[in-house]
Amino acid sequence: MNIKKILALLTVPVILISCISCSSDKEKGAVVPDEVSQSYSDEKPVLSIEEVEISYSELDHENGTIVPVNYSVSGIVNGWSSSGIHIAYDDRISVEADEITGTPSFETGEASRHMNSVISIFWQGENPPDELSGKNMDNITMITSDSSDKGGNGVIASINFRVPADAKAGDIYAIEFFRYKTDCFFNKTADVSMQEFAFENWKNGYIKITE
């Protein structure tokens, strides 16, 4: 665990407030700073989760197998900063917890490594959110924060999932985005059109066990 991630964890309350303030819940409407006067029409961010295939012979059939899965963005032109994105996953798999912080374990990628804060949070509620009702899925939130648009294209975070020891060839574990009411994906001017494009065009992934 590097010192940057530990310091970032200490900023969780501030970042959570930031994400709530840029909520794009359609019923409430997005809260946009007064100074916003432009929309970067060039920004067409596509969020994606990697489709990972791993063969049955590679699995650890005693302890389960850690499988890194990339959460990425493409289509960025001028940069991005604040985000709060929920990622759901089949509850037969799990996300490893960091040994020091207890938060979801991940490695920062090239798209976010220059940002002030990149953190992860396990679901805080006692019950799953309504968006996942009946789907047998758990979820985490990936959050970024920066005062300028230091976010670029590429991997935002490589998240460490654990495939169960009893996994079989042919098993497919869905990993997908869902839009929670406080979620956001903004540049420093809170470009609403950029955020809506990201939410409408994201691409889900999975872990698949092959023969």
Short mmCIF file of N, CA and C in Angstrom, two decimals, residues 33-187:
data_model
loop_
_atom_site.label_atom_id
_atom_site.label_comp_id
_atom_site.label_asym_id
_atom_site.label_seq_id
_atom_site.Cartn_x
_atom_site.Cartn_y
_atom_site.Cartn_z
N PRO A 33 -21.96 23.78 -11.31
CA PRO A 33 -21.41 25.05 -10.82
C PRO A 33 -21.88 26.24 -11.64
N ASP A 34 -21.96 27.41 -10.98
CA ASP A 34 -22.45 28.61 -11.65
C ASP A 34 -21.58 29.02 -12.83
N GLU A 35 -20.26 28.71 -12.76
CA GLU A 35 -19.36 29.19 -13.79
C GLU A 35 -19.42 28.36 -15.08
N VAL A 36 -20.17 27.27 -15.08
CA VAL A 36 -20.22 26.44 -16.28
C VAL A 36 -20.86 27.22 -17.42
N SER A 37 -20.13 27.34 -18.53
CA SER A 37 -20.66 28.08 -19.67
C SER A 37 -20.42 27.37 -20.98
N GLN A 38 -19.82 26.18 -20.92
CA GLN A 38 -19.54 25.48 -22.15
C GLN A 38 -19.71 23.99 -21.95
N SER A 39 -19.85 23.29 -23.06
CA SER A 39 -19.95 21.85 -23.04
C SER A 39 -18.95 21.31 -24.05
N TYR A 40 -18.07 20.43 -23.61
CA TYR A 40 -17.07 19.87 -24.51
C TYR A 40 -17.73 18.83 -25.41
N SER A 41 -18.19 19.26 -26.56
CA SER A 41 -18.88 18.34 -27.46
C SER A 41 -17.96 17.23 -27.96
N ASP A 42 -16.64 17.45 -27.86
CA ASP A 42 -15.68 16.43 -28.29
C ASP A 42 -15.60 15.26 -27.31
N GLU A 43 -16.04 15.48 -26.08
CA GLU A 43 -15.90 14.45 -25.06
C GLU A 43 -16.96 13.36 -25.23
N LYS A 44 -16.52 12.17 -25.56
CA LYS A 44 -17.41 11.02 -25.71
C LYS A 44 -16.86 9.85 -24.90
N PRO A 45 -16.86 9.98 -23.57
CA PRO A 45 -16.24 8.95 -22.74
C PRO A 45 -17.04 7.65 -22.73
N VAL A 46 -16.34 6.57 -22.97
CA VAL A 46 -16.95 5.24 -22.90
C VAL A 46 -16.29 4.48 -21.76
N LEU A 47 -17.05 4.23 -20.71
CA LEU A 47 -16.57 3.44 -19.59
C LEU A 47 -16.73 1.96 -19.93
N SER A 48 -15.76 1.15 -19.57
CA SER A 48 -15.84 -0.27 -19.90
C SER A 48 -15.22 -1.12 -18.81
N ILE A 49 -15.75 -2.33 -18.69
CA ILE A 49 -15.19 -3.36 -17.81
C ILE A 49 -14.68 -4.48 -18.69
N GLU A 50 -13.51 -4.94 -18.39
CA GLU A 50 -12.84 -5.93 -19.22
C GLU A 50 -13.59 -7.26 -19.24
N GLU A 51 -13.53 -7.94 -20.38
CA GLU A 51 -14.02 -9.30 -20.51
C GLU A 51 -12.82 -10.23 -20.37
N VAL A 52 -12.75 -10.94 -19.25
CA VAL A 52 -11.59 -11.76 -18.93
C VAL A 52 -11.94 -13.23 -19.04
N GLU A 53 -11.09 -13.98 -19.72
CA GLU A 53 -11.26 -15.42 -19.81
C GLU A 53 -10.05 -16.09 -19.15
N ILE A 54 -10.32 -17.08 -18.32
CA ILE A 54 -9.26 -17.82 -17.64
C ILE A 54 -9.60 -19.30 -17.72
N SER A 55 -8.61 -20.12 -18.03
CA SER A 55 -8.88 -21.54 -18.21
C SER A 55 -9.01 -22.26 -16.87
N TYR A 56 -9.79 -23.32 -16.88
CA TYR A 56 -10.04 -24.10 -15.67
C TYR A 56 -8.73 -24.60 -15.08
N SER A 57 -7.77 -24.95 -15.94
CA SER A 57 -6.49 -25.50 -15.47
C SER A 57 -5.65 -24.48 -14.72
N GLU A 58 -5.93 -23.20 -14.92
CA GLU A 58 -5.17 -22.14 -14.24
C GLU A 58 -5.71 -21.81 -12.86
N LEU A 59 -6.86 -22.34 -12.51
CA LEU A 59 -7.51 -21.97 -11.25
C LEU A 59 -6.86 -22.64 -10.05
N ASP A 60 -6.91 -21.97 -8.93
CA ASP A 60 -6.51 -22.55 -7.65
C ASP A 60 -7.76 -23.18 -7.06
N HIS A 61 -7.83 -24.51 -7.07
CA HIS A 61 -9.05 -25.21 -6.67
C HIS A 61 -9.12 -25.46 -5.16
N GLU A 62 -8.17 -24.89 -4.43
CA GLU A 62 -8.21 -24.98 -2.97
C GLU A 62 -8.55 -23.64 -2.34
N ASN A 63 -7.95 -22.58 -2.85
CA ASN A 63 -8.10 -21.27 -2.21
C ASN A 63 -8.89 -20.26 -3.02
N GLY A 64 -9.26 -20.62 -4.24
CA GLY A 64 -9.86 -19.63 -5.12
C GLY A 64 -8.75 -18.86 -5.83
N THR A 65 -9.11 -18.12 -6.85
CA THR A 65 -8.13 -17.49 -7.72
C THR A 65 -8.37 -15.99 -7.83
N ILE A 66 -7.34 -15.19 -7.60
CA ILE A 66 -7.46 -13.75 -7.77
C ILE A 66 -7.31 -13.41 -9.25
N VAL A 67 -8.30 -12.69 -9.78
CA VAL A 67 -8.31 -12.31 -11.19
C VAL A 67 -8.46 -10.79 -11.29
N PRO A 68 -7.43 -10.07 -11.72
CA PRO A 68 -7.56 -8.62 -11.92
C PRO A 68 -8.45 -8.33 -13.13
N VAL A 69 -9.36 -7.37 -12.98
CA VAL A 69 -10.25 -6.97 -14.07
C VAL A 69 -10.16 -5.46 -14.22
N ASN A 70 -9.91 -5.01 -15.44
CA ASN A 70 -9.71 -3.58 -15.69
C ASN A 70 -11.02 -2.82 -15.85
N TYR A 71 -11.10 -1.69 -15.19
CA TYR A 71 -12.16 -0.69 -15.35
C TYR A 71 -11.52 0.47 -16.08
N SER A 72 -12.00 0.78 -17.29
CA SER A 72 -11.30 1.71 -18.17
C SER A 72 -12.22 2.77 -18.75
N VAL A 73 -11.59 3.77 -19.40
CA VAL A 73 -12.33 4.79 -20.13
C VAL A 73 -11.59 5.09 -21.43
N SER A 74 -12.36 5.36 -22.48
CA SER A 74 -11.81 5.79 -23.76
C SER A 74 -12.64 6.97 -24.26
N GLY A 75 -12.17 7.64 -25.30
CA GLY A 75 -12.91 8.75 -25.89
C GLY A 75 -12.69 10.09 -25.24
N ILE A 76 -11.74 10.17 -24.29
CA ILE A 76 -11.46 11.43 -23.61
C ILE A 76 -10.56 12.32 -24.49
N VAL A 77 -10.90 13.60 -24.58
CA VAL A 77 -10.13 14.56 -25.38
C VAL A 77 -9.46 15.60 -24.48
N ASN A 78 -10.24 16.26 -23.63
CA ASN A 78 -9.73 17.36 -22.80
C ASN A 78 -9.49 16.97 -21.35
N GLY A 79 -9.77 15.74 -20.99
CA GLY A 79 -9.54 15.29 -19.63
C GLY A 79 -10.81 15.22 -18.80
N TRP A 80 -10.72 14.59 -17.64
CA TRP A 80 -11.84 14.44 -16.72
C TRP A 80 -11.29 14.46 -15.29
N SER A 81 -12.20 14.61 -14.30
CA SER A 81 -11.74 14.76 -12.92
C SER A 81 -12.57 13.95 -11.92
N SER A 82 -13.76 14.44 -11.60
CA SER A 82 -14.56 13.82 -10.54
C SER A 82 -15.42 12.67 -11.07
N SER A 83 -15.44 11.60 -10.32
CA SER A 83 -16.32 10.48 -10.70
C SER A 83 -16.69 9.67 -9.48
N GLY A 84 -17.87 9.08 -9.55
CA GLY A 84 -18.32 8.13 -8.56
C GLY A 84 -19.14 7.11 -9.31
N ILE A 85 -18.60 5.92 -9.52
CA ILE A 85 -19.22 4.92 -10.39
C ILE A 85 -19.42 3.62 -9.62
N HIS A 86 -20.65 3.11 -9.65
CA HIS A 86 -20.96 1.84 -9.01
C HIS A 86 -20.72 0.68 -9.98
N ILE A 87 -20.07 -0.35 -9.48
CA ILE A 87 -19.80 -1.55 -10.26
C ILE A 87 -20.35 -2.75 -9.51
N ALA A 88 -21.26 -3.47 -10.15
CA ALA A 88 -21.88 -4.65 -9.56
C ALA A 88 -21.18 -5.91 -10.08
N TYR A 89 -21.22 -6.96 -9.28
CA TYR A 89 -20.58 -8.21 -9.70
C TYR A 89 -21.33 -9.41 -9.11
N ASP A 90 -21.35 -10.49 -9.86
CA ASP A 90 -21.96 -11.75 -9.45
C ASP A 90 -21.50 -12.10 -8.04
N ASP A 91 -22.46 -12.39 -7.14
CA ASP A 91 -22.07 -12.60 -5.75
C ASP A 91 -21.40 -13.95 -5.50
N ARG A 92 -21.20 -14.74 -6.56
CA ARG A 92 -20.39 -15.96 -6.42
C ARG A 92 -18.90 -15.64 -6.39
N ILE A 93 -18.55 -14.47 -6.91
CA ILE A 93 -17.17 -14.00 -6.80
C ILE A 93 -17.13 -12.90 -5.74
N SER A 94 -15.95 -12.49 -5.37
CA SER A 94 -15.81 -11.43 -4.36
C SER A 94 -14.69 -10.50 -4.77
N VAL A 95 -14.67 -9.32 -4.16
CA VAL A 95 -13.58 -8.38 -4.36
C VAL A 95 -12.67 -8.47 -3.15
N GLU A 96 -11.39 -8.63 -3.39
CA GLU A 96 -10.42 -8.71 -2.31
C GLU A 96 -10.38 -7.39 -1.53
N ALA A 97 -10.21 -7.49 -0.23
CA ALA A 97 -10.08 -6.30 0.61
C ALA A 97 -8.60 -5.98 0.83
N ASP A 98 -8.26 -4.72 0.75
CA ASP A 98 -6.89 -4.29 1.02
C ASP A 98 -6.52 -4.62 2.46
N GLU A 99 -5.33 -5.16 2.67
CA GLU A 99 -4.92 -5.60 4.00
C GLU A 99 -4.82 -4.46 5.00
N ILE A 100 -4.52 -3.27 4.54
CA ILE A 100 -4.33 -2.13 5.45
C ILE A 100 -5.62 -1.35 5.64
N THR A 101 -6.29 -1.00 4.55
CA THR A 101 -7.46 -0.11 4.63
C THR A 101 -8.79 -0.84 4.75
N GLY A 102 -8.83 -2.12 4.33
CA GLY A 102 -10.09 -2.86 4.34
C GLY A 102 -11.02 -2.49 3.20
N THR A 103 -10.56 -1.61 2.31
CA THR A 103 -11.35 -1.20 1.16
C THR A 103 -11.10 -2.15 -0.01
N PRO A 104 -11.95 -2.11 -1.06
CA PRO A 104 -11.73 -3.00 -2.21
C PRO A 104 -10.33 -2.82 -2.80
N SER A 105 -9.67 -3.92 -3.06
CA SER A 105 -8.30 -3.89 -3.53
C SER A 105 -8.24 -3.60 -5.04
N PHE A 106 -7.37 -2.67 -5.42
CA PHE A 106 -7.20 -2.34 -6.83
C PHE A 106 -5.83 -1.73 -7.05
N GLU A 107 -5.43 -1.68 -8.32
CA GLU A 107 -4.21 -0.98 -8.72
C GLU A 107 -4.62 0.17 -9.64
N THR A 108 -4.06 1.35 -9.40
CA THR A 108 -4.36 2.51 -10.22
C THR A 108 -3.76 2.34 -11.62
N GLY A 109 -4.52 2.74 -12.65
CA GLY A 109 -4.06 2.62 -14.02
C GLY A 109 -3.60 3.94 -14.60
N GLU A 110 -3.21 3.91 -15.87
CA GLU A 110 -2.63 5.10 -16.51
C GLU A 110 -3.63 6.23 -16.66
N ALA A 111 -4.93 5.93 -16.69
CA ALA A 111 -5.93 6.98 -16.88
C ALA A 111 -6.13 7.84 -15.64
N SER A 112 -5.73 7.34 -14.47
CA SER A 112 -6.03 8.04 -13.22
C SER A 112 -4.82 8.23 -12.30
N ARG A 113 -3.65 7.79 -12.71
CA ARG A 113 -2.52 7.79 -11.77
C ARG A 113 -2.02 9.19 -11.41
N HIS A 114 -2.38 10.20 -12.20
CA HIS A 114 -1.95 11.56 -11.88
C HIS A 114 -3.02 12.36 -11.13
N MET A 115 -4.14 11.72 -10.82
CA MET A 115 -5.22 12.41 -10.12
C MET A 115 -4.92 12.48 -8.62
N ASN A 116 -5.53 13.44 -7.95
CA ASN A 116 -5.29 13.62 -6.52
C ASN A 116 -5.75 12.44 -5.69
N SER A 117 -6.92 11.88 -6.03
CA SER A 117 -7.47 10.79 -5.23
C SER A 117 -8.14 9.76 -6.12
N VAL A 118 -7.85 8.50 -5.86
CA VAL A 118 -8.55 7.37 -6.47
C VAL A 118 -8.80 6.38 -5.35
N ILE A 119 -10.06 6.16 -5.01
CA ILE A 119 -10.38 5.28 -3.89
C ILE A 119 -11.52 4.34 -4.27
N SER A 120 -11.72 3.35 -3.42
CA SER A 120 -12.78 2.37 -3.63
C SER A 120 -13.53 2.15 -2.32
N ILE A 121 -14.81 1.83 -2.42
CA ILE A 121 -15.64 1.65 -1.23
C ILE A 121 -16.57 0.46 -1.45
N PHE A 122 -16.66 -0.41 -0.45
CA PHE A 122 -17.68 -1.47 -0.48
C PHE A 122 -19.05 -0.85 -0.23
N TRP A 123 -20.11 -1.50 -0.66
CA TRP A 123 -21.47 -1.03 -0.45
C TRP A 123 -21.72 -0.81 1.04
N GLN A 124 -22.24 0.35 1.38
CA GLN A 124 -22.41 0.75 2.78
C GLN A 124 -23.76 0.39 3.37
N GLY A 125 -24.73 0.07 2.54
CA GLY A 125 -26.07 -0.21 3.04
C GLY A 125 -26.24 -1.62 3.55
N GLU A 126 -27.26 -1.84 4.36
CA GLU A 126 -27.54 -3.17 4.88
C GLU A 126 -28.12 -4.06 3.79
N ASN A 127 -28.85 -3.47 2.86
CA ASN A 127 -29.46 -4.21 1.77
C ASN A 127 -28.89 -3.72 0.45
N PRO A 128 -28.97 -4.55 -0.60
CA PRO A 128 -28.50 -4.07 -1.90
C PRO A 128 -29.38 -2.94 -2.41
N PRO A 129 -28.85 -2.07 -3.24
CA PRO A 129 -29.67 -0.99 -3.81
C PRO A 129 -30.78 -1.55 -4.68
N ASP A 130 -31.83 -0.76 -4.85
CA ASP A 130 -32.98 -1.20 -5.63
C ASP A 130 -32.59 -1.64 -7.04
N GLU A 131 -31.57 -1.00 -7.60
CA GLU A 131 -31.14 -1.31 -8.96
C GLU A 131 -30.65 -2.75 -9.10
N LEU A 132 -30.27 -3.39 -7.99
CA LEU A 132 -29.75 -4.75 -8.03
C LEU A 132 -30.69 -5.76 -7.40
N SER A 133 -31.88 -5.34 -7.07
CA SER A 133 -32.84 -6.22 -6.42
C SER A 133 -33.09 -7.48 -7.26
N GLY A 134 -32.92 -8.65 -6.63
CA GLY A 134 -33.19 -9.91 -7.30
C GLY A 134 -32.11 -10.38 -8.26
N LYS A 135 -30.99 -9.67 -8.33
CA LYS A 135 -29.95 -10.02 -9.30
C LYS A 135 -28.80 -10.84 -8.72
N ASN A 136 -28.82 -11.08 -7.41
CA ASN A 136 -27.74 -11.83 -6.77
C ASN A 136 -26.37 -11.23 -7.08
N MET A 137 -26.26 -9.91 -6.86
CA MET A 137 -25.02 -9.20 -7.14
C MET A 137 -24.64 -8.32 -5.96
N ASP A 138 -23.32 -8.25 -5.70
CA ASP A 138 -22.78 -7.29 -4.75
C ASP A 138 -22.25 -6.10 -5.55
N ASN A 139 -21.74 -5.07 -4.86
CA ASN A 139 -21.23 -3.93 -5.60
C ASN A 139 -20.20 -3.13 -4.80
N ILE A 140 -19.39 -2.40 -5.55
CA ILE A 140 -18.44 -1.46 -4.98
C ILE A 140 -18.61 -0.12 -5.70
N THR A 141 -17.99 0.92 -5.15
CA THR A 141 -17.95 2.22 -5.82
C THR A 141 -16.50 2.61 -6.04
N MET A 142 -16.19 3.05 -7.27
CA MET A 142 -14.88 3.60 -7.58
C MET A 142 -15.04 5.11 -7.67
N ILE A 143 -14.19 5.85 -6.95
CA ILE A 143 -14.32 7.30 -6.84
C ILE A 143 -12.99 7.98 -7.19
N THR A 144 -13.06 9.04 -7.99
CA THR A 144 -11.89 9.86 -8.26
C THR A 144 -12.20 11.30 -7.93
N SER A 145 -11.16 12.07 -7.62
CA SER A 145 -11.34 13.49 -7.36
C SER A 145 -10.08 14.23 -7.76
N ASP A 146 -10.26 15.37 -8.42
CA ASP A 146 -9.14 16.20 -8.82
C ASP A 146 -9.65 17.60 -9.12
N SER A 147 -8.83 18.60 -8.84
CA SER A 147 -9.25 19.98 -9.08
C SER A 147 -9.07 20.39 -10.54
N SER A 148 -8.32 19.60 -11.29
CA SER A 148 -8.14 19.86 -12.72
C SER A 148 -8.37 18.57 -13.49
N ASP A 149 -8.37 18.66 -14.79
CA ASP A 149 -8.72 17.50 -15.61
C ASP A 149 -7.50 16.64 -15.92
N LYS A 150 -7.00 15.96 -14.89
CA LYS A 150 -5.81 15.13 -15.05
C LYS A 150 -6.14 13.71 -15.51
N GLY A 151 -7.43 13.37 -15.54
CA GLY A 151 -7.82 12.04 -15.99
C GLY A 151 -7.68 11.91 -17.50
N GLY A 152 -7.19 10.77 -17.94
CA GLY A 152 -7.01 10.53 -19.36
C GLY A 152 -7.68 9.26 -19.81
N ASN A 153 -7.25 8.72 -20.93
CA ASN A 153 -7.77 7.46 -21.46
C ASN A 153 -6.97 6.28 -20.91
N GLY A 154 -7.60 5.13 -20.88
CA GLY A 154 -6.92 3.91 -20.44
C GLY A 154 -7.56 3.32 -19.20
N VAL A 155 -6.79 2.52 -18.50
CA VAL A 155 -7.28 1.84 -17.30
C VAL A 155 -7.37 2.83 -16.14
N ILE A 156 -8.55 2.92 -15.54
CA ILE A 156 -8.74 3.73 -14.33
C ILE A 156 -8.28 2.94 -13.12
N ALA A 157 -8.71 1.69 -13.04
CA ALA A 157 -8.32 0.82 -11.93
C ALA A 157 -8.41 -0.63 -12.36
N SER A 158 -7.49 -1.42 -11.88
CA SER A 158 -7.53 -2.86 -12.07
C SER A 158 -7.99 -3.47 -10.74
N ILE A 159 -9.21 -3.97 -10.73
CA ILE A 159 -9.86 -4.43 -9.49
C ILE A 159 -9.59 -5.92 -9.29
N ASN A 160 -9.25 -6.28 -8.06
CA ASN A 160 -8.89 -7.68 -7.78
C ASN A 160 -10.09 -8.49 -7.30
N PHE A 161 -10.59 -9.33 -8.19
CA PHE A 161 -11.69 -10.24 -7.87
C PHE A 161 -11.14 -11.61 -7.51
N ARG A 162 -11.90 -12.34 -6.69
CA ARG A 162 -11.54 -13.72 -6.37
C ARG A 162 -12.61 -14.67 -6.89
N VAL A 163 -12.20 -15.56 -7.78
CA VAL A 163 -13.08 -16.59 -8.32
C VAL A 163 -13.10 -17.75 -7.32
N PRO A 164 -14.27 -18.32 -7.01
CA PRO A 164 -14.33 -19.36 -5.98
C PRO A 164 -13.58 -20.63 -6.36
N ALA A 165 -13.19 -21.39 -5.33
CA ALA A 165 -12.43 -22.63 -5.55
C ALA A 165 -13.23 -23.66 -6.32
N ASP A 166 -14.56 -23.61 -6.22
CA ASP A 166 -15.40 -24.61 -6.90
C ASP A 166 -15.86 -24.16 -8.28
N ALA A 167 -15.22 -23.15 -8.85
CA ALA A 167 -15.59 -22.68 -10.19
C ALA A 167 -15.41 -23.81 -11.20
N LYS A 168 -16.29 -23.83 -12.21
CA LYS A 168 -16.28 -24.87 -13.23
C LYS A 168 -16.12 -24.25 -14.61
N ALA A 169 -15.61 -25.05 -15.53
CA ALA A 169 -15.51 -24.59 -16.91
C ALA A 169 -16.90 -24.24 -17.41
N GLY A 170 -17.03 -23.10 -18.06
CA GLY A 170 -18.33 -22.64 -18.55
C GLY A 170 -18.98 -21.61 -17.65
N ASP A 171 -18.50 -21.47 -16.42
CA ASP A 171 -19.06 -20.46 -15.52
C ASP A 171 -18.74 -19.06 -16.06
N ILE A 172 -19.75 -18.18 -15.99
CA ILE A 172 -19.56 -16.79 -16.39
C ILE A 172 -20.05 -15.91 -15.24
N TYR A 173 -19.18 -15.02 -14.78
CA TYR A 173 -19.50 -14.13 -13.67
C TYR A 173 -19.62 -12.70 -14.21
N ALA A 174 -20.83 -12.19 -14.22
CA ALA A 174 -21.07 -10.85 -14.76
C ALA A 174 -20.47 -9.78 -13.86
N ILE A 175 -19.87 -8.77 -14.48
CA ILE A 175 -19.38 -7.58 -13.79
C ILE A 175 -19.90 -6.40 -14.60
N GLU A 176 -20.73 -5.56 -14.00
CA GLU A 176 -21.41 -4.55 -14.81
C GLU A 176 -21.65 -3.26 -14.04
N PHE A 177 -21.79 -2.19 -14.78
CA PHE A 177 -22.12 -0.89 -14.21
C PHE A 177 -23.62 -0.82 -13.88
N PHE A 178 -23.95 -0.03 -12.89
CA PHE A 178 -25.34 0.38 -12.72
C PHE A 178 -25.35 1.80 -12.21
N ARG A 179 -26.37 2.53 -12.57
CA ARG A 179 -26.41 3.96 -12.25
C ARG A 179 -27.14 4.20 -10.94
N TYR A 180 -26.38 4.59 -9.94
CA TYR A 180 -26.95 4.95 -8.65
C TYR A 180 -27.19 6.46 -8.63
N LYS A 181 -28.08 6.92 -7.77
CA LYS A 181 -28.54 8.31 -7.84
C LYS A 181 -27.45 9.34 -7.60
N THR A 182 -26.37 8.97 -6.89
CA THR A 182 -25.31 9.94 -6.63
C THR A 182 -24.12 9.80 -7.58
N ASP A 183 -24.22 8.93 -8.57
CA ASP A 183 -23.09 8.69 -9.45
C ASP A 183 -22.80 9.88 -10.35
N CYS A 184 -21.53 10.03 -10.73
CA CYS A 184 -21.14 11.13 -11.61
C CYS A 184 -19.90 10.76 -12.39
N PHE A 185 -19.72 11.46 -13.52
CA PHE A 185 -18.48 11.36 -14.29
C PHE A 185 -18.31 12.70 -14.99
N PHE A 186 -17.49 13.58 -14.40
CA PHE A 186 -17.41 14.97 -14.82
C PHE A 186 -15.98 15.41 -15.13
N ASN A 187 -15.89 16.48 -15.91
CA ASN A 187 -14.65 17.24 -15.97
C ASN A 187 -14.79 18.41 -14.99
#
